[in-house]
Short mmCIF file of C-alpha atoms in Angstrom, two decimals:
data_model
loop_
_atom_site.label_atom_id
_atom_site.label_comp_id
_atom_site.label_asym_id
_atom_site.label_seq_id
_atom_site.Cartn_x
_atom_site.Cartn_y
_atom_site.Cartn_z
CA UNK A 1 48.75 30.09 -40.18
CA UNK A 2 45.95 29.12 -37.85
CA UNK A 3 44.81 26.08 -35.97
CA UNK A 4 41.68 24.96 -34.12
CA UNK A 5 41.26 24.91 -30.38
CA UNK A 6 38.31 23.98 -28.20
CA UNK A 7 36.73 25.63 -25.23
CA UNK A 8 35.24 23.65 -22.34
CA UNK A 9 31.89 23.24 -24.08
CA UNK A 10 33.47 21.50 -27.04
CA UNK A 11 32.94 24.37 -29.50
CA UNK A 12 35.88 25.00 -31.81
CA UNK A 13 37.27 28.41 -32.58
CA UNK A 14 40.19 29.55 -34.72
CA UNK A 15 43.36 31.06 -33.29
CA UNK A 16 46.61 32.13 -34.91
CA UNK A 17 49.91 30.47 -34.16
CA UNK A 18 50.94 33.51 -32.10
CA UNK A 19 47.93 32.92 -29.86
CA UNK A 20 45.92 35.85 -31.13
CA UNK A 21 42.32 35.38 -32.17
CA UNK A 22 41.51 35.05 -35.83
CA UNK A 23 38.87 33.96 -38.27
CA UNK A 24 35.20 34.35 -37.49
CA UNK A 25 35.29 33.19 -33.89
CA UNK A 26 33.37 30.03 -33.03
CA UNK A 27 32.74 27.66 -35.87
CA UNK A 28 29.19 26.72 -36.79
CA UNK A 29 27.68 24.01 -34.61
CA UNK A 30 27.07 20.75 -36.44
CA UNK A 31 24.85 18.30 -34.53
CA UNK A 32 25.96 14.70 -34.07
CA UNK A 33 24.78 12.17 -36.65
CA UNK A 34 21.41 10.55 -36.03
CA UNK A 35 22.99 7.23 -35.03
CA UNK A 36 24.66 8.84 -32.01
CA UNK A 37 21.46 10.60 -30.98
CA UNK A 38 19.40 7.42 -31.39
CA UNK A 39 21.78 5.45 -29.19
CA UNK A 40 21.69 8.20 -26.55
CA UNK A 41 17.89 8.38 -26.61
CA UNK A 42 17.61 4.67 -26.00
CA UNK A 43 20.23 4.59 -23.27
CA UNK A 44 18.51 7.34 -21.29
CA UNK A 45 15.00 5.95 -21.92
CA UNK A 46 15.96 2.38 -21.01
CA UNK A 47 17.77 3.56 -17.87
CA UNK A 48 14.68 5.48 -16.78
CA UNK A 49 12.62 2.30 -17.11
CA UNK A 50 15.29 0.25 -15.31
CA UNK A 51 15.26 2.69 -12.39
CA UNK A 52 11.45 3.13 -12.46
CA UNK A 53 9.97 -0.19 -13.66
CA UNK A 54 6.39 1.11 -13.78
CA UNK A 55 7.35 3.12 -16.88
CA UNK A 56 7.30 1.93 -20.48
CA UNK A 57 8.63 3.10 -23.84
CA UNK A 58 6.46 3.91 -26.84
CA UNK A 59 7.18 5.35 -30.27
CA UNK A 60 5.20 7.49 -32.68
CA UNK A 61 5.68 9.00 -36.10
CA UNK A 62 4.61 12.66 -36.06
CA UNK A 63 4.26 14.53 -39.37
CA UNK A 64 6.85 17.28 -39.46
CA UNK A 65 8.61 16.11 -36.30
CA UNK A 66 9.77 12.67 -37.39
CA UNK A 67 9.98 9.76 -35.00
CA UNK A 68 9.33 10.33 -31.29
CA UNK A 69 10.49 8.03 -28.50
CA UNK A 70 8.44 8.45 -25.33
CA UNK A 71 8.75 7.22 -21.76
CA UNK A 72 5.47 7.26 -19.87
CA UNK A 73 3.45 5.51 -17.19
CA UNK A 74 0.38 3.37 -17.83
CA UNK A 75 -2.01 6.24 -17.13
CA UNK A 76 -0.12 8.57 -19.51
CA UNK A 77 -0.09 11.08 -16.66
CA UNK A 78 3.62 11.66 -17.25
CA UNK A 79 5.35 11.78 -20.62
CA UNK A 80 8.99 12.33 -21.49
CA UNK A 81 9.77 12.49 -25.19
CA UNK A 82 12.79 12.73 -27.47
CA UNK A 83 13.24 13.51 -31.12
CA UNK A 84 16.33 13.85 -33.28
CA UNK A 85 15.98 17.63 -33.66
CA UNK A 86 14.42 19.06 -30.52
CA UNK A 87 16.12 16.87 -27.93
CA UNK A 88 14.18 15.98 -24.78
CA UNK A 89 10.92 17.52 -23.55
CA UNK A 90 8.62 16.83 -20.62
CA UNK A 91 5.54 18.50 -19.19
CA UNK A 92 5.18 19.34 -15.50
CA UNK A 93 2.32 21.46 -14.10
CA UNK A 94 1.44 22.72 -17.55
CA UNK A 95 4.99 23.88 -18.27
CA UNK A 96 7.20 22.28 -20.91
CA UNK A 97 10.84 21.77 -19.99
CA UNK A 98 13.37 21.14 -22.76
CA UNK A 99 16.88 19.70 -22.70
CA UNK A 100 18.78 20.36 -25.90
CA UNK A 101 21.04 17.91 -27.65
CA UNK A 102 23.98 20.20 -26.96
CA UNK A 103 23.30 19.85 -23.23
CA UNK A 104 22.75 16.09 -23.34
CA UNK A 105 25.79 15.29 -25.46
CA UNK A 106 28.02 17.63 -23.42
CA UNK A 107 27.06 16.08 -20.07
CA UNK A 108 30.20 15.05 -18.16
CA UNK A 109 28.51 12.06 -16.51
CA UNK A 110 26.19 9.70 -18.40
CA UNK A 111 23.80 9.92 -15.44
CA UNK A 112 23.71 13.73 -15.38
CA UNK A 113 20.82 14.04 -17.85
CA UNK A 114 19.10 11.00 -16.36
CA UNK A 115 19.01 12.49 -12.87
CA UNK A 116 18.02 15.89 -14.22
CA UNK A 117 14.94 14.29 -15.80
CA UNK A 118 14.16 12.31 -12.64
CA UNK A 119 14.24 15.45 -10.51
CA UNK A 120 12.47 17.63 -13.06
CA UNK A 121 9.56 15.24 -13.59
CA UNK A 122 9.15 14.31 -9.94
CA UNK A 123 10.14 10.68 -10.51
CA UNK A 124 12.92 11.13 -7.98
CA UNK A 125 16.28 9.42 -7.76
CA UNK A 126 16.02 5.82 -6.48
CA UNK A 127 17.51 5.46 -3.01
CA UNK A 128 18.24 1.74 -3.37
CA UNK A 129 19.24 -0.60 -6.15
CA UNK A 130 16.28 -1.50 -8.35
CA UNK A 131 15.77 -5.12 -9.38
CA UNK A 132 15.96 -5.66 -13.13
CA UNK A 133 12.69 -6.97 -14.57
CA UNK A 134 12.04 -8.79 -17.87
CA UNK A 135 10.22 -5.65 -18.96
CA UNK A 136 13.13 -3.27 -18.30
CA UNK A 137 15.70 -5.76 -19.60
CA UNK A 138 13.97 -5.79 -22.98
CA UNK A 139 14.54 -2.07 -23.45
CA UNK A 140 18.11 -2.29 -22.14
CA UNK A 141 19.04 -4.96 -24.69
CA UNK A 142 17.62 -2.80 -27.49
CA UNK A 143 19.67 0.15 -26.21
CA UNK A 144 22.77 -2.02 -25.92
CA UNK A 145 22.40 -3.25 -29.50
CA UNK A 146 22.02 0.29 -30.86
CA UNK A 147 25.07 1.46 -28.90
CA UNK A 148 27.16 -1.50 -30.06
CA UNK A 149 26.25 -0.86 -33.70
CA UNK A 150 26.74 2.92 -33.65
CA UNK A 151 29.78 2.69 -35.96
CA UNK A 152 28.54 -0.21 -38.07
CA UNK A 153 28.40 0.31 -41.83
CA UNK A 154 24.69 -0.51 -41.63
CA UNK A 155 22.06 1.82 -40.17
CA UNK A 156 20.27 0.48 -37.10
CA UNK A 157 16.87 1.54 -35.78
CA UNK A 158 14.31 0.41 -33.23
CA UNK A 159 10.72 1.04 -34.31
CA UNK A 160 7.31 0.02 -32.97
CA UNK A 161 5.87 -3.11 -34.56
CA UNK A 162 2.06 -3.24 -34.94
CA UNK A 163 0.50 -5.57 -32.42
CA UNK A 164 -2.97 -6.22 -33.81
CA UNK A 165 -2.85 -8.60 -36.79
CA UNK A 166 -6.24 -7.33 -37.94
CA UNK A 167 -4.74 -3.87 -38.53
CA UNK A 168 -1.92 -5.04 -40.79
CA UNK A 169 -1.85 -8.82 -41.26
CA UNK A 170 1.01 -8.53 -43.73
CA UNK A 171 3.27 -6.35 -41.56
CA UNK A 172 6.73 -7.16 -42.93
CA UNK A 173 8.46 -6.84 -39.57
CA UNK A 174 6.90 -10.04 -38.25
CA UNK A 175 7.06 -12.22 -41.34
CA UNK A 176 10.62 -13.60 -40.89
CA UNK A 177 9.83 -14.71 -37.33
CA UNK A 178 7.12 -17.39 -36.91
CA UNK A 179 7.39 -17.24 -33.11
CA UNK A 180 6.68 -13.49 -33.19
CA UNK A 181 3.63 -14.05 -35.37
CA UNK A 182 2.32 -16.57 -32.86
CA UNK A 183 2.99 -14.21 -29.96
CA UNK A 184 1.19 -11.39 -31.74
CA UNK A 185 -1.81 -13.62 -32.42
CA UNK A 186 -1.84 -14.71 -28.77
CA UNK A 187 -1.99 -11.08 -27.66
CA UNK A 188 -4.89 -10.43 -30.04
CA UNK A 189 -6.77 -13.54 -28.85
CA UNK A 190 -6.31 -12.53 -25.21
CA UNK A 191 -7.59 -9.03 -25.98
CA UNK A 192 -10.62 -10.44 -27.79
CA UNK A 193 -11.37 -12.71 -24.84
CA UNK A 194 -11.11 -9.81 -22.39
CA UNK A 195 -13.43 -7.65 -24.48
CA UNK A 196 -15.93 -10.51 -24.75
CA UNK A 197 -15.89 -11.15 -21.00
CA UNK A 198 -16.10 -7.52 -19.87
CA UNK A 199 -18.05 -5.97 -22.73
CA UNK A 200 -15.67 -3.02 -22.69
CA UNK A 201 -12.96 -1.90 -25.06
CA UNK A 202 -9.44 -2.01 -23.72
CA UNK A 203 -6.47 0.23 -24.41
CA UNK A 204 -3.40 -1.47 -25.88
CA UNK A 205 0.14 -0.55 -25.03
CA UNK A 206 2.45 -1.62 -27.81
CA UNK A 207 4.38 -4.65 -26.61
CA UNK A 208 6.50 -5.18 -29.72
CA UNK A 209 9.55 -3.39 -31.10
CA UNK A 210 11.35 -4.28 -34.31
CA UNK A 211 15.13 -3.96 -34.44
CA UNK A 212 16.07 -2.97 -37.99
CA UNK A 213 19.39 -3.11 -39.78
CA UNK A 214 19.28 -1.13 -43.02
CA UNK A 215 15.47 -1.20 -42.65
CA UNK A 216 15.45 -5.02 -42.58
CA UNK A 217 14.09 -6.59 -39.38
CA UNK A 218 16.59 -8.78 -37.55
CA UNK A 219 14.57 -9.28 -34.36
CA UNK A 220 11.24 -8.58 -32.72
CA UNK A 221 11.31 -7.68 -29.02
CA UNK A 222 8.31 -8.33 -26.79
CA UNK A 223 8.41 -5.99 -23.80
CA UNK A 224 7.39 -8.93 -21.62
CA UNK A 225 11.03 -10.01 -21.89
CA UNK A 226 11.25 -12.13 -25.06
CA UNK A 227 13.26 -11.70 -28.25
CA UNK A 228 12.12 -13.35 -31.49
CA UNK A 229 14.74 -14.10 -34.16
CA UNK A 230 14.97 -16.57 -37.03
CA UNK A 231 16.10 -19.08 -34.38
CA UNK A 232 12.82 -18.73 -32.49
CA UNK A 233 11.81 -17.13 -29.20
CA UNK A 234 14.29 -16.59 -26.36
CA UNK A 235 13.48 -15.33 -22.88
CA UNK A 236 15.98 -12.63 -22.00
CA UNK A 237 16.03 -12.91 -18.22
CA UNK A 238 17.33 -16.52 -18.01
CA UNK A 239 20.09 -15.64 -20.47
CA UNK A 240 20.94 -12.53 -18.46
CA UNK A 241 21.12 -14.54 -15.23
CA UNK A 242 23.19 -17.35 -16.79
CA UNK A 243 25.97 -14.96 -17.80
CA UNK A 244 26.10 -13.18 -14.45
CA UNK A 245 23.81 -10.29 -15.35
CA UNK A 246 26.16 -8.82 -17.94
CA UNK A 247 24.17 -6.71 -20.38
CA UNK A 248 26.74 -6.58 -23.19
CA UNK A 249 27.19 -10.36 -23.10
CA UNK A 250 23.43 -10.88 -23.09
CA UNK A 251 23.11 -8.68 -26.17
CA UNK A 252 25.92 -10.57 -27.89
CA UNK A 253 24.34 -13.91 -26.99
CA UNK A 254 20.97 -13.14 -28.57
CA UNK A 255 22.10 -10.90 -31.45
CA UNK A 256 25.68 -12.00 -32.07
CA UNK A 257 25.37 -12.99 -35.75
CA UNK A 258 24.15 -9.49 -36.63
CA UNK A 259 26.38 -7.27 -34.51
CA UNK A 260 29.47 -5.64 -36.05
#
């Protein structure tokens, strides 16, 4: 008779009851389910933005690679990206550094990977507490929702929502939320006014993210610090301050009816 044991890395191998080795050695590695990886991506990405508020989070669909989540600065001079297969990658001095999912999920401290990225990219580790901004709080609430729902019977995702209504005026993500439609139109009007006044095209950073449950949108997040639900628009920072800067309670306050 045999039983399973684990080594320090979490890999299982088979041993006999008398303690002697048996079987084929280490069992085949099976990666965590996507929901665990998605929650981890968003926690690390949102923490990077919290600790370095000049950063932002973007998302892209890449044929063959699936969905990418990227942390970058406004000049795109630095880019850290994650995907559900390859883990984390970033480019420094022309050299790509990778951190596998095995490494990230086996980290003893939740900040181990975070600090490794900060040191590897040259961001550095903050020497003092960083003030939470509406911008960084937006991403943290998304991350908190995904972590809370990791064992829900529904599948949860955060995906970019198109900003320009002229590109996709019937984008289904916005339709349930009149306040989000108005906010999107306001962004477009402001961009048109800026182009008209300067005579130059401008580059858009996506301000909106859709939080999906079983592919149905339950909220639109504006990275300026606003969540849009069927109840209307809510500024996140006042809510966060009112409940003593507790992230989990803030998430429950604005998304409670949908959370498991």
